[in-house]
PDB file of C-alpha atoms and ligand atoms in Angstrom:
ATOM      1  CA  UNK A   1       0.000   0.000   0.000  1.00  0.00           C
ATOM      2  CA  UNK A   2       2.834   2.362   0.879  1.00  0.00           C
ATOM      3  CA  UNK A   3       4.121   2.180  -2.689  1.00  0.00           C
ATOM      4  CA  UNK A   4       0.862   3.460  -4.198  1.00  0.00           C
ATOM      5  CA  UNK A   5       1.477   6.953  -2.794  1.00  0.00           C
ATOM      6  CA  UNK A   6       3.925   9.429  -4.298  1.00  0.00           C
ATOM      7  CA  UNK A   7       6.631  10.460  -1.865  1.00  0.00           C
ATOM      8  CA  UNK A   8       5.561  13.561   0.034  1.00  0.00           C
ATOM      9  CA  UNK A   9       7.994  16.318  -0.881  1.00  0.00           C
ATOM     10  CA  UNK A  10       6.214  19.631  -0.456  1.00  0.00           C
ATOM     11  CA  UNK A  11       5.940  21.732   2.674  1.00  0.00           C
ATOM     12  CA  UNK A  12       3.766  24.809   3.033  1.00  0.00           C
ATOM     13  CA  UNK A  13       4.665  27.371   5.672  1.00  0.00           C
ATOM     14  CA  UNK A  14       2.100  30.119   6.294  1.00  0.00           C
ATOM     15  CA  UNK A  15       4.000  33.293   7.190  1.00  0.00           C
ATOM     16  CA  UNK A  16       1.701  36.166   6.351  1.00  0.00           C
ATOM     17  CA  UNK A  17       0.676  37.098   9.918  1.00  0.00           C
ATOM     18  CA  UNK A  18       1.224  40.651  11.138  1.00  0.00           C
ATOM     19  CA  UNK A  19       2.928  39.639  14.378  1.00  0.00           C
ATOM     20  CA  UNK A  20       1.084  42.287  16.372  1.00  0.00           C
ATOM     21  CA  UNK A  21       1.880  40.550  19.671  1.00  0.00           C
ATOM     22  CA  UNK A  22       5.520  41.523  19.205  1.00  0.00           C
ATOM     23  CA  UNK A  23       5.149  45.200  18.332  1.00  0.00           C
ATOM     24  CA  UNK A  24       7.192  47.336  18.063  1.00  0.00           C
ATOM     25  CA  UNK A  25       9.804  44.685  17.129  1.00  0.00           C
ATOM     26  CA  UNK A  26       7.627  43.603  14.223  1.00  0.00           C
ATOM     27  CA  UNK A  27       6.844  47.053  12.849  1.00  0.00           C
ATOM     28  CA  UNK A  28       9.424  46.673  10.051  1.00  0.00           C
ATOM     29  CA  UNK A  29      10.668  43.108  10.663  1.00  0.00           C
ATOM     30  CA  UNK A  30       8.571  39.992  10.093  1.00  0.00           C
ATOM     31  CA  UNK A  31       7.921  38.113  13.327  1.00  0.00           C
ATOM     32  CA  UNK A  32       9.298  34.983  11.650  1.00  0.00           C
ATOM     33  CA  UNK A  33      12.702  36.701  11.561  1.00  0.00           C
ATOM     34  CA  UNK A  34      12.909  37.291  15.319  1.00  0.00           C
ATOM     35  CA  UNK A  35      15.923  35.382  16.605  1.00  0.00           C
ATOM     36  CA  UNK A  36      15.483  32.340  18.792  1.00  0.00           C
ATOM     37  CA  UNK A  37      18.961  32.285  20.353  1.00  0.00           C
ATOM     38  CA  UNK A  38      20.903  33.153  17.173  1.00  0.00           C
ATOM     39  CA  UNK A  39      18.733  31.868  14.334  1.00  0.00           C
ATOM     40  CA  UNK A  40      15.493  33.358  13.005  1.00  0.00           C
ATOM     41  CA  UNK A  41      12.512  31.336  14.240  1.00  0.00           C
ATOM     42  CA  UNK A  42      11.547  30.461  10.662  1.00  0.00           C
ATOM     43  CA  UNK A  43      14.883  28.778   9.952  1.00  0.00           C
ATOM     44  CA  UNK A  44      14.158  26.115  12.587  1.00  0.00           C
ATOM     45  CA  UNK A  45      10.926  25.356  10.779  1.00  0.00           C
ATOM     46  CA  UNK A  46      12.525  25.074   7.336  1.00  0.00           C
ATOM     47  CA  UNK A  47      15.259  22.888   8.855  1.00  0.00           C
ATOM     48  CA  UNK A  48      12.584  20.624  10.310  1.00  0.00           C
ATOM     49  CA  UNK A  49      10.878  20.299   6.921  1.00  0.00           C
ATOM     50  CA  UNK A  50      14.188  19.510   5.204  1.00  0.00           C
ATOM     51  CA  UNK A  51      15.083  16.934   7.864  1.00  0.00           C
ATOM     52  CA  UNK A  52      11.793  15.140   7.153  1.00  0.00           C
ATOM     53  CA  UNK A  53      12.696  14.920   3.448  1.00  0.00           C
ATOM     54  CA  UNK A  54      10.548  17.838   2.323  1.00  0.00           C
ATOM     55  CA  UNK A  55      12.882  19.610  -0.052  1.00  0.00           C
ATOM     56  CA  UNK A  56      10.293  21.839  -1.715  1.00  0.00           C
ATOM     57  CA  UNK A  57       9.117  24.606   0.595  1.00  0.00           C
ATOM     58  CA  UNK A  58       6.410  27.132  -0.251  1.00  0.00           C
ATOM     59  CA  UNK A  59       6.093  30.107   2.053  1.00  0.00           C
ATOM     60  CA  UNK A  60       2.811  31.949   2.060  1.00  0.00           C
ATOM     61  CA  UNK A  61       3.856  35.516   2.781  1.00  0.00           C
ATOM     62  CA  UNK A  62       2.414  38.990   2.564  1.00  0.00           C
ATOM     63  CA  UNK A  63       3.510  42.597   2.456  1.00  0.00           C
ATOM     64  CA  UNK A  64       6.683  43.448   4.428  1.00  0.00           C
ATOM     65  CA  UNK A  65       7.960  39.864   4.284  1.00  0.00           C
ATOM     66  CA  UNK A  66      10.884  40.446   1.924  1.00  0.00           C
ATOM     67  CA  UNK A  67      13.494  39.647   4.630  1.00  0.00           C
ATOM     68  CA  UNK A  68      12.214  36.045   4.601  1.00  0.00           C
ATOM     69  CA  UNK A  69      13.089  35.686   0.930  1.00  0.00           C
ATOM     70  CA  UNK A  70      16.468  37.301   1.471  1.00  0.00           C
ATOM     71  CA  UNK A  71      17.257  35.028   4.400  1.00  0.00           C
ATOM     72  CA  UNK A  72      16.807  31.859   2.365  1.00  0.00           C
ATOM     73  CA  UNK A  73      18.653  33.272  -0.645  1.00  0.00           C
ATOM     74  CA  UNK A  74      22.388  33.659  -1.229  1.00  0.00           C
ATOM     75  CA  UNK A  75      24.105  36.800   0.043  1.00  0.00           C
ATOM     76  CA  UNK A  76      27.122  37.064  -2.232  1.00  0.00           C
ATOM     77  CA  UNK A  77      28.451  40.285  -0.727  1.00  0.00           C
ATOM     78  CA  UNK A  78      28.551  38.846   2.776  1.00  0.00           C
ATOM     79  CA  UNK A  79      29.826  35.510   1.556  1.00  0.00           C
ATOM     80  CA  UNK A  80      32.739  37.034  -0.337  1.00  0.00           C
ATOM     81  CA  UNK A  81      33.630  39.325   2.591  1.00  0.00           C
ATOM     82  CA  UNK A  82      33.730  36.337   4.961  1.00  0.00           C
ATOM     83  CA  UNK A  83      35.604  34.304   2.344  1.00  0.00           C
ATOM     84  CA  UNK A  84      38.269  37.029   2.033  1.00  0.00           C
ATOM     85  CA  UNK A  85      38.696  37.032   5.796  1.00  0.00           C
ATOM     86  CA  UNK A  86      39.016  33.249   5.806  1.00  0.00           C
ATOM     87  CA  UNK A  87      36.137  33.015   8.306  1.00  0.00           C
ATOM     88  CA  UNK A  88      34.926  29.559   7.264  1.00  0.00           C
ATOM     89  CA  UNK A  89      32.717  29.005  10.322  1.00  0.00           C
ATOM     90  CA  UNK A  90      30.624  32.146   9.771  1.00  0.00           C
ATOM     91  CA  UNK A  91      30.578  31.586   6.017  1.00  0.00           C
ATOM     92  CA  UNK A  92      29.032  28.167   6.654  1.00  0.00           C
ATOM     93  CA  UNK A  93      26.383  29.786   8.873  1.00  0.00           C
ATOM     94  CA  UNK A  94      25.494  32.268   6.151  1.00  0.00           C
ATOM     95  CA  UNK A  95      25.233  29.549   3.511  1.00  0.00           C
ATOM     96  CA  UNK A  96      23.281  27.107   5.700  1.00  0.00           C
ATOM     97  CA  UNK A  97      19.910  28.761   5.207  1.00  0.00           C
ATOM     98  CA  UNK A  98      20.175  29.008   1.416  1.00  0.00           C
ATOM     99  CA  UNK A  99      21.119  25.338   1.038  1.00  0.00           C
ATOM    100  CA  UNK A 100      18.215  23.829   2.986  1.00  0.00           C
ATOM    101  CA  UNK A 101      15.488  23.423   0.387  1.00  0.00           C
ATOM    102  CA  UNK A 102      14.138  24.799  -2.866  1.00  0.00           C
ATOM    103  CA  UNK A 103      12.172  27.806  -1.724  1.00  0.00           C
ATOM    104  CA  UNK A 104       9.027  29.216  -3.323  1.00  0.00           C
ATOM    105  CA  UNK A 105       6.888  32.154  -2.277  1.00  0.00           C
ATOM    106  CA  UNK A 106       3.301  33.157  -2.826  1.00  0.00           C
ATOM    107  CA  UNK A 107       1.546  36.159  -1.360  1.00  0.00           C
ATOM    108  CA  UNK A 108      -1.690  35.849   0.540  1.00  0.00           C
ATOM    109  CA  UNK A 109      -2.921  39.357  -0.309  1.00  0.00           C
ATOM    110  CA  UNK A 110      -5.827  39.553   2.116  1.00  0.00           C
ATOM    111  CA  UNK A 111      -5.175  37.954   5.491  1.00  0.00           C
ATOM    112  CA  UNK A 112      -8.352  35.869   5.633  1.00  0.00           C
ATOM    113  CA  UNK A 113      -7.098  33.180   8.007  1.00  0.00           C
ATOM    114  CA  UNK A 114      -4.994  30.035   8.135  1.00  0.00           C
ATOM    115  CA  UNK A 115      -7.366  28.077   5.893  1.00  0.00           C
ATOM    116  CA  UNK A 116      -7.126  30.786   3.263  1.00  0.00           C
ATOM    117  CA  UNK A 117      -3.310  30.826   3.541  1.00  0.00           C
ATOM    118  CA  UNK A 118      -3.240  27.079   2.882  1.00  0.00           C
ATOM    119  CA  UNK A 119      -5.593  27.542  -0.070  1.00  0.00           C
ATOM    120  CA  UNK A 120      -3.082  29.987  -1.599  1.00  0.00           C
ATOM    121  CA  UNK A 121      -0.729  26.990  -1.891  1.00  0.00           C
ATOM    122  CA  UNK A 122      -3.127  24.999  -4.106  1.00  0.00           C
ATOM    123  CA  UNK A 123      -1.616  25.879  -7.525  1.00  0.00           C
ATOM    124  CA  UNK A 124       1.879  25.015  -6.296  1.00  0.00           C
ATOM    125  CA  UNK A 125       0.952  21.818  -4.463  1.00  0.00           C
ATOM    126  CA  UNK A 126      -1.296  20.346  -7.145  1.00  0.00           C
ATOM    127  CA  UNK A 127      -2.851  16.951  -6.562  1.00  0.00           C
ATOM    128  CA  UNK A 128      -0.526  15.389  -4.026  1.00  0.00           C
ATOM    129  CA  UNK A 129      -0.416  15.106  -0.258  1.00  0.00           C
ATOM    130  CA  UNK A 130       1.658  17.850   1.397  1.00  0.00           C
ATOM    131  CA  UNK A 131       2.751  19.071   4.799  1.00  0.00           C
ATOM    132  CA  UNK A 132       1.868  22.319   6.560  1.00  0.00           C
ATOM    133  CA  UNK A 133       4.153  23.691   9.276  1.00  0.00           C
ATOM    134  CA  UNK A 134       3.139  26.648  11.427  1.00  0.00           C
ATOM    135  CA  UNK A 135       5.977  28.920  12.427  1.00  0.00           C
ATOM    136  CA  UNK A 136       4.916  29.561  16.036  1.00  0.00           C
ATOM    137  CA  UNK A 137       5.562  25.931  17.001  1.00  0.00           C
ATOM    138  CA  UNK A 138       9.148  24.717  17.079  1.00  0.00           C
ATOM    139  CA  UNK A 139       9.665  20.978  17.394  1.00  0.00           C
ATOM    140  CA  UNK A 140      12.931  19.728  18.832  1.00  0.00           C
ATOM    141  CA  UNK A 141      14.918  17.975  16.072  1.00  0.00           C
ATOM    142  CA  UNK A 142      15.659  15.143  18.499  1.00  0.00           C
ATOM    143  CA  UNK A 143      11.947  14.280  18.579  1.00  0.00           C
ATOM    144  CA  UNK A 144      11.071  13.914  14.901  1.00  0.00           C
ATOM    145  CA  UNK A 145       7.348  14.380  14.608  1.00  0.00           C
ATOM    146  CA  UNK A 146       6.885  15.142  10.943  1.00  0.00           C
ATOM    147  CA  UNK A 147       8.625  11.999   9.759  1.00  0.00           C
ATOM    148  CA  UNK A 148       6.237   9.925  11.878  1.00  0.00           C
ATOM    149  CA  UNK A 149       3.235  11.831  10.502  1.00  0.00           C
ATOM    150  CA  UNK A 150       4.386  11.167   6.943  1.00  0.00           C
ATOM    151  CA  UNK A 151       4.753   7.464   7.781  1.00  0.00           C
ATOM    152  CA  UNK A 152       1.203   7.380   9.153  1.00  0.00           C
ATOM    153  CA  UNK A 153      -0.124   9.198   6.075  1.00  0.00           C
ATOM    154  CA  UNK A 154       1.642   6.741   3.799  1.00  0.00           C
ATOM    155  CA  UNK A 155       0.100   3.825   5.693  1.00  0.00           C
ATOM    156  CA  UNK A 156      -3.481   5.086   6.014  1.00  0.00           C
ATOM    157  CA  UNK A 157      -3.801   7.719   3.275  1.00  0.00           C
ATOM    158  CA  UNK A 158      -5.957  10.771   3.995  1.00  0.00           C
ATOM    159  CA  UNK A 159      -4.706  13.467   6.345  1.00  0.00           C
ATOM    160  CA  UNK A 160      -2.749  13.502   9.593  1.00  0.00           C
ATOM    161  CA  UNK A 161      -2.631  16.156  12.309  1.00  0.00           C
ATOM    162  CA  UNK A 162      -0.200  16.487  15.200  1.00  0.00           C
ATOM    163  CA  UNK A 163      -1.842  16.326  18.613  1.00  0.00           C
ATOM    164  CA  UNK A 164      -0.626  17.055  22.098  1.00  0.00           C
ATOM    165  CA  UNK A 165      -2.406  16.585  25.389  1.00  0.00           C
ATOM    166  CA  UNK A 166      -2.900  19.909  27.153  1.00  0.00           C
ATOM    167  CA  UNK A 167      -4.488  21.000  30.423  1.00  0.00           C
ATOM    168  CA  UNK A 168      -8.242  21.752  30.109  1.00  0.00           C
ATOM    169  CA  UNK A 169      -7.653  25.459  30.762  1.00  0.00           C
ATOM    170  CA  UNK A 170      -5.328  25.592  27.725  1.00  0.00           C
ATOM    171  CA  UNK A 171      -7.615  23.991  25.160  1.00  0.00           C
ATOM    172  CA  UNK A 172      -9.308  27.263  24.155  1.00  0.00           C
ATOM    173  CA  UNK A 173      -5.997  28.286  22.542  1.00  0.00           C
ATOM    174  CA  UNK A 174      -5.994  25.408  20.046  1.00  0.00           C
ATOM    175  CA  UNK A 175      -7.927  23.338  17.586  1.00  0.00           C
ATOM    176  CA  UNK A 176      -9.244  20.330  19.510  1.00  0.00           C
ATOM    177  CA  UNK A 177      -9.819  16.796  18.218  1.00  0.00           C
ATOM    178  CA  UNK A 178     -12.365  14.117  19.135  1.00  0.00           C
ATOM    179  CA  UNK A 179     -10.396  10.876  18.886  1.00  0.00           C
ATOM    180  CA  UNK A 180     -10.636   7.095  18.922  1.00  0.00           C
ATOM    181  CA  UNK A 181      -7.735   4.788  19.768  1.00  0.00           C
ATOM    182  CA  UNK A 182      -6.014   2.677  17.101  1.00  0.00           C
ATOM    183  CA  UNK A 183      -3.709  -0.314  17.496  1.00  0.00           C
ATOM    184  CA  UNK A 184      -0.692   2.057  17.408  1.00  0.00           C
ATOM    185  CA  UNK A 185      -0.252   3.696  20.794  1.00  0.00           C
ATOM    186  CA  UNK A 186       0.824   7.046  19.300  1.00  0.00           C
ATOM    187  CA  UNK A 187      -1.849   7.151  16.586  1.00  0.00           C
ATOM    188  CA  UNK A 188      -5.539   8.028  16.980  1.00  0.00           C
ATOM    189  CA  UNK A 189      -8.397   8.235  14.560  1.00  0.00           C
ATOM    190  CA  UNK A 190      -9.835  11.759  14.465  1.00  0.00           C
ATOM    191  CA  UNK A 191     -13.632  11.761  14.320  1.00  0.00           C
ATOM    192  CA  UNK A 192     -14.160  15.507  14.702  1.00  0.00           C
ATOM    193  CA  UNK A 193     -12.368  18.817  15.149  1.00  0.00           C
ATOM    194  CA  UNK A 194     -13.345  22.143  16.644  1.00  0.00           C
ATOM    195  CA  UNK A 195     -11.377  25.397  16.593  1.00  0.00           C
ATOM    196  CA  UNK A 196     -10.550  26.891  19.989  1.00  0.00           C
ATOM    197  CA  UNK A 197     -13.496  25.553  22.030  1.00  0.00           C
ATOM    198  CA  UNK A 198     -14.302  26.626  25.573  1.00  0.00           C
ATOM    199  CA  UNK A 199     -13.063  24.024  28.049  1.00  0.00           C
ATOM    200  CA  UNK A 200     -16.650  22.944  28.754  1.00  0.00           C
ATOM    201  CA  UNK A 201     -17.341  22.171  25.085  1.00  0.00           C
ATOM    202  CA  UNK A 202     -14.001  20.559  24.227  1.00  0.00           C
ATOM    203  CA  UNK A 203     -14.348  16.982  22.961  1.00  0.00           C
ATOM    204  CA  UNK A 204     -10.971  15.997  24.470  1.00  0.00           C
ATOM    205  CA  UNK A 205      -7.692  17.311  25.844  1.00  0.00           C
ATOM    206  CA  UNK A 206      -5.992  16.737  22.515  1.00  0.00           C
ATOM    207  CA  UNK A 207      -4.800  20.005  21.007  1.00  0.00           C
ATOM    208  CA  UNK A 208      -3.772  20.356  17.381  1.00  0.00           C
ATOM    209  CA  UNK A 209      -0.215  21.617  17.259  1.00  0.00           C
ATOM    210  CA  UNK A 210       1.075  23.275  14.136  1.00  0.00           C
ATOM    211  CA  UNK A 211       1.986  20.291  11.943  1.00  0.00           C
ATOM    212  CA  UNK A 212      -0.316  18.772   9.341  1.00  0.00           C
ATOM    213  CA  UNK A 213       0.034  16.299   6.474  1.00  0.00           C
ATOM    214  CA  UNK A 214      -2.931  16.909   4.218  1.00  0.00           C
ATOM    215  CA  UNK A 215      -4.731  15.224   1.389  1.00  0.00           C
ATOM    216  CA  UNK A 216      -5.152  17.695  -1.529  1.00  0.00           C
ATOM    217  CA  UNK A 217      -8.950  17.238  -1.206  1.00  0.00           C
ATOM    218  CA  UNK A 218      -8.631  19.865   1.529  1.00  0.00           C
ATOM    219  CA  UNK A 219      -8.348  22.555  -1.185  1.00  0.00           C
ATOM    220  CA  UNK A 220     -11.784  21.802  -2.590  1.00  0.00           C
ATOM    221  CA  UNK A 221     -13.245  22.035   0.889  1.00  0.00           C
ATOM    222  CA  UNK A 222     -11.383  25.231   1.753  1.00  0.00           C
ATOM    223  CA  UNK A 223     -12.783  26.906  -1.362  1.00  0.00           C
ATOM    224  CA  UNK A 224     -16.244  26.418   0.124  1.00  0.00           C
ATOM    225  CA  UNK A 225     -15.401  26.983   3.793  1.00  0.00           C
ATOM    226  CA  UNK A 226     -17.137  30.018   5.259  1.00  0.00           C
ATOM    227  CA  UNK A 227     -15.319  32.233   7.762  1.00  0.00           C
ATOM    228  CA  UNK A 228     -15.524  30.653  11.205  1.00  0.00           C
ATOM    229  CA  UNK A 229     -14.011  31.550  14.555  1.00  0.00           C
ATOM    230  CA  UNK A 230     -12.655  35.110  14.594  1.00  0.00           C
ATOM    231  CA  UNK A 231     -14.239  35.759  11.178  1.00  0.00           C
ATOM    232  CA  UNK A 232     -11.390  33.792   9.559  1.00  0.00           C
ATOM    233  CA  UNK A 233     -11.369  30.838   7.177  1.00  0.00           C
ATOM    234  CA  UNK A 234     -10.180  28.113   9.526  1.00  0.00           C
ATOM    235  CA  UNK A 235      -8.123  25.107   8.488  1.00  0.00           C
ATOM    236  CA  UNK A 236      -9.648  23.266  11.445  1.00  0.00           C
ATOM    237  CA  UNK A 237     -13.148  23.695   9.954  1.00  0.00           C
ATOM    238  CA  UNK A 238     -12.025  22.175   6.645  1.00  0.00           C
ATOM    239  CA  UNK A 239     -10.406  19.263   8.493  1.00  0.00           C
ATOM    240  CA  UNK A 240     -13.619  18.736  10.442  1.00  0.00           C
ATOM    241  CA  UNK A 241     -15.368  18.204   7.108  1.00  0.00           C
ATOM    242  CA  UNK A 242     -12.730  15.723   5.986  1.00  0.00           C
ATOM    243  CA  UNK A 243     -13.104  13.848   9.285  1.00  0.00           C
ATOM    244  CA  UNK A 244     -16.898  13.823   8.982  1.00  0.00           C
ATOM    245  CA  UNK A 245     -16.921  12.265   5.509  1.00  0.00           C
ATOM    246  CA  UNK A 246     -13.932  10.182   4.626  1.00  0.00           C
ATOM    247  CA  UNK A 247     -15.174   9.499   1.112  1.00  0.00           C
ATOM    248  CA  UNK A 248     -13.976  13.032   0.237  1.00  0.00           C
ATOM    249  CA  UNK A 249     -10.277  12.851   1.092  1.00  0.00           C
ATOM    250  CA  UNK A 250      -9.717   9.730   3.154  1.00  0.00           C
ATOM    251  CA  UNK A 251      -9.567   9.415   6.946  1.00  0.00           C
ATOM    252  CA  UNK A 252      -8.024  11.890   9.381  1.00  0.00           C
ATOM    253  CA  UNK A 253      -5.538  10.503  11.882  1.00  0.00           C
ATOM    254  CA  UNK A 254      -3.646  12.149  14.692  1.00  0.00           C
ATOM    255  CA  UNK A 255      -0.101  11.460  15.837  1.00  0.00           C
ATOM    256  CA  UNK A 256       0.132  12.067  19.571  1.00  0.00           C
ATOM    257  CA  UNK A 257       3.332  13.960  20.237  1.00  0.00           C
ATOM    258  CA  UNK A 258       5.057  13.608  23.596  1.00  0.00           C
ATOM    259  CA  UNK A 259       8.361  15.247  22.679  1.00  0.00           C
ATOM    260  CA  UNK A 260       9.793  18.700  23.139  1.00  0.00           C
ATOM    261  CA  UNK A 261       7.848  21.581  21.602  1.00  0.00           C
ATOM    262  CA  UNK A 262       8.743  25.228  21.958  1.00  0.00           C
ATOM    263  CA  UNK A 263       6.021  27.778  21.456  1.00  0.00           C
ATOM    264  CA  UNK A 264       7.135  31.178  20.171  1.00  0.00           C
ATOM    265  CA  UNK A 265       3.627  32.544  19.661  1.00  0.00           C
ATOM    266  CA  UNK A 266       3.583  35.211  22.351  1.00  0.00           C
ATOM    267  CA  UNK A 267       6.175  37.094  24.323  1.00  0.00           C
ATOM    268  CA  UNK A 268       6.181  34.851  27.397  1.00  0.00           C
ATOM    269  CA  UNK A 269       6.382  31.640  25.366  1.00  0.00           C
ATOM    270  CA  UNK A 270       9.034  33.188  23.156  1.00  0.00           C
ATOM    271  CA  UNK A 271      11.223  34.004  26.164  1.00  0.00           C
ATOM    272  CA  UNK A 272      10.773  30.503  27.577  1.00  0.00           C
ATOM    273  CA  UNK A 273      11.676  28.970  24.206  1.00  0.00           C
ATOM    274  CA  UNK A 274      14.882  30.994  24.025  1.00  0.00           C
ATOM    275  CA  UNK A 275      15.931  30.034  27.563  1.00  0.00           C
ATOM    276  CA  UNK A 276      15.216  26.336  26.996  1.00  0.00           C
ATOM    277  CA  UNK A 277      16.988  26.197  23.649  1.00  0.00           C
ATOM    278  CA  UNK A 278      19.963  28.232  24.897  1.00  0.00           C
ATOM    279  CA  UNK A 279      20.354  25.857  27.870  1.00  0.00           C
ATOM    280  CA  UNK A 280      20.540  22.900  25.503  1.00  0.00           C
ATOM    281  CA  UNK A 281      23.073  24.357  23.102  1.00  0.00           C
ATOM    282  CA  UNK A 282      26.470  22.690  23.277  1.00  0.00           C
ATOM    283  CA  UNK A 283      28.340  25.912  22.640  1.00  0.00           C
ATOM    284  CA  UNK A 284      26.344  28.382  24.748  1.00  0.00           C
ATOM    285  CA  UNK A 285      24.567  26.041  27.171  1.00  0.00           C
ATOM    286  CA  UNK A 286      27.207  25.330  29.847  1.00  0.00           C
ATOM    287  CA  UNK A 287      27.975  29.012  30.567  1.00  0.00           C
ATOM    288  CA  UNK A 288      24.371  30.075  30.210  1.00  0.00           C
ATOM    289  CA  UNK A 289      23.103  27.382  32.604  1.00  0.00           C
ATOM    290  CA  UNK A 290      25.683  28.358  35.219  1.00  0.00           C
ATOM    291  CA  UNK A 291      24.632  31.984  34.951  1.00  0.00           C
ATOM    292  CA  UNK A 292      20.926  31.101  34.970  1.00  0.00           C
ATOM    293  CA  UNK A 293      21.233  28.918  38.069  1.00  0.00           C
ATOM    294  CA  UNK A 294      22.970  31.713  39.933  1.00  0.00           C
ATOM    295  CA  UNK A 295      20.503  34.310  38.699  1.00  0.00           C
ATOM    296  CA  UNK A 296      17.490  32.251  39.718  1.00  0.00           C
ATOM    297  CA  UNK A 297      18.946  31.462  43.150  1.00  0.00           C
ATOM    298  CA  UNK A 298      19.645  35.138  43.781  1.00  0.00           C
ATOM    299  CA  UNK A 299      16.201  36.137  42.508  1.00  0.00           C
ATOM    300  CA  UNK A 300      14.547  33.624  44.850  1.00  0.00           C
ATOM    301  CA  UNK A 301      16.266  35.263  47.806  1.00  0.00           C
ATOM    302  CA  UNK A 302      14.752  38.642  47.034  1.00  0.00           C
ATOM    303  CA  UNK A 303      11.857  39.488  49.356  1.00  0.00           C
TER     304      UNK A 303
HETATM  305  C1  G1P B 401      -3.634  27.753  14.747  1.00  0.00           C
HETATM  306  C2  G1P B 401      -4.786  26.794  14.426  1.00  0.00           C
HETATM  307  C3  G1P B 401      -5.142  25.962  15.645  1.00  0.00           C
HETATM  308  C4  G1P B 401      -3.911  25.244  16.147  1.00  0.00           C
HETATM  309  C5  G1P B 401      -2.778  26.234  16.417  1.00  0.00           C
HETATM  310  C6  G1P B 401      -1.501  25.485  16.759  1.00  0.00           C
HETATM  311  O1  G1P B 401      -4.089  28.717  15.645  1.00  0.00           O
HETATM  312  O2  G1P B 401      -5.899  27.546  13.962  1.00  0.00           O
HETATM  313  O3  G1P B 401      -6.140  25.040  15.319  1.00  0.00           O
HETATM  314  O4  G1P B 401      -4.223  24.530  17.320  1.00  0.00           O
HETATM  315  O5  G1P B 401      -2.508  27.060  15.274  1.00  0.00           O
HETATM  316  O6  G1P B 401      -0.458  26.353  17.127  1.00  0.00           O
HETATM  317  P1  G1P B 401      -3.276  30.077  15.979  1.00  0.00           P
HETATM  318  O7  G1P B 401      -2.329  29.732  17.086  1.00  0.00           O
HETATM  319  O8  G1P B 401      -2.566  30.481  14.727  1.00  0.00           O
HETATM  320  O9  G1P B 401      -4.304  31.057  16.419  1.00  0.00           O
END
């Protein structure tokens, strides 16, 4: 059965958001370019796609997003200056981001929601399954989630979402899935989805985190999906329709993720992500942890 599917090679990364939670930093700089330790947040996401074998990346951007294109392109001036200085280490860092994947860009025009952003990818994706990665969620490369999702999609067909168990008071921040167990302990069958429900109405504690492997039938549904929560065309609403009628685009499964995820969606989460990732870096971690331990101990002693 696996052989009947084409290899999944395309990743779509919606990056048209205004980043208003990070103003004024994002007045002239896309939020995706904010550094997480010393790399722009978006580079982690493209690296994750490339590591899962997705070597064709389409970014859905908007106005003021030119720095994203520049970041994943060559910078000959900088490269030749570093080359002349013989600074091979920094030269490698500059070249890293332009060697990751074949990059493509499409503009969303009107920001009509995540579902609409994904629909903008339809002409590029065509009639094959594809992945969607949301930039606010960083997944630790030591806990490969996307590869597992692709495996599950290749086995069952249809679409696959990434799920994580969250506390009931957190569920209103996410899409939430109604699920049934399967014979694989990390895989569930998704029977319904609802975008950002109140805790009382949530069908489970399973939150959709920002990784999807989608059947192209989702495009046909998105074209007809009316604006939902927040007046936006929601990807979750289109997936709910796929889950409700699997004759359209096959079943919807969920991979339950128990690994390390770093949220960079708001300022508090962003700070926590930087501290956690800095602590784990081989080069910066040892010194930073020593400093952090001392800082926290001293802070705790303050009245
Ligand atoms: C989006 C999706 C939501 C999902 C979340 C994951 O929401 O609409 O279903 O749970 O990403 O991060 P956003 O956080 O963009 O509002």
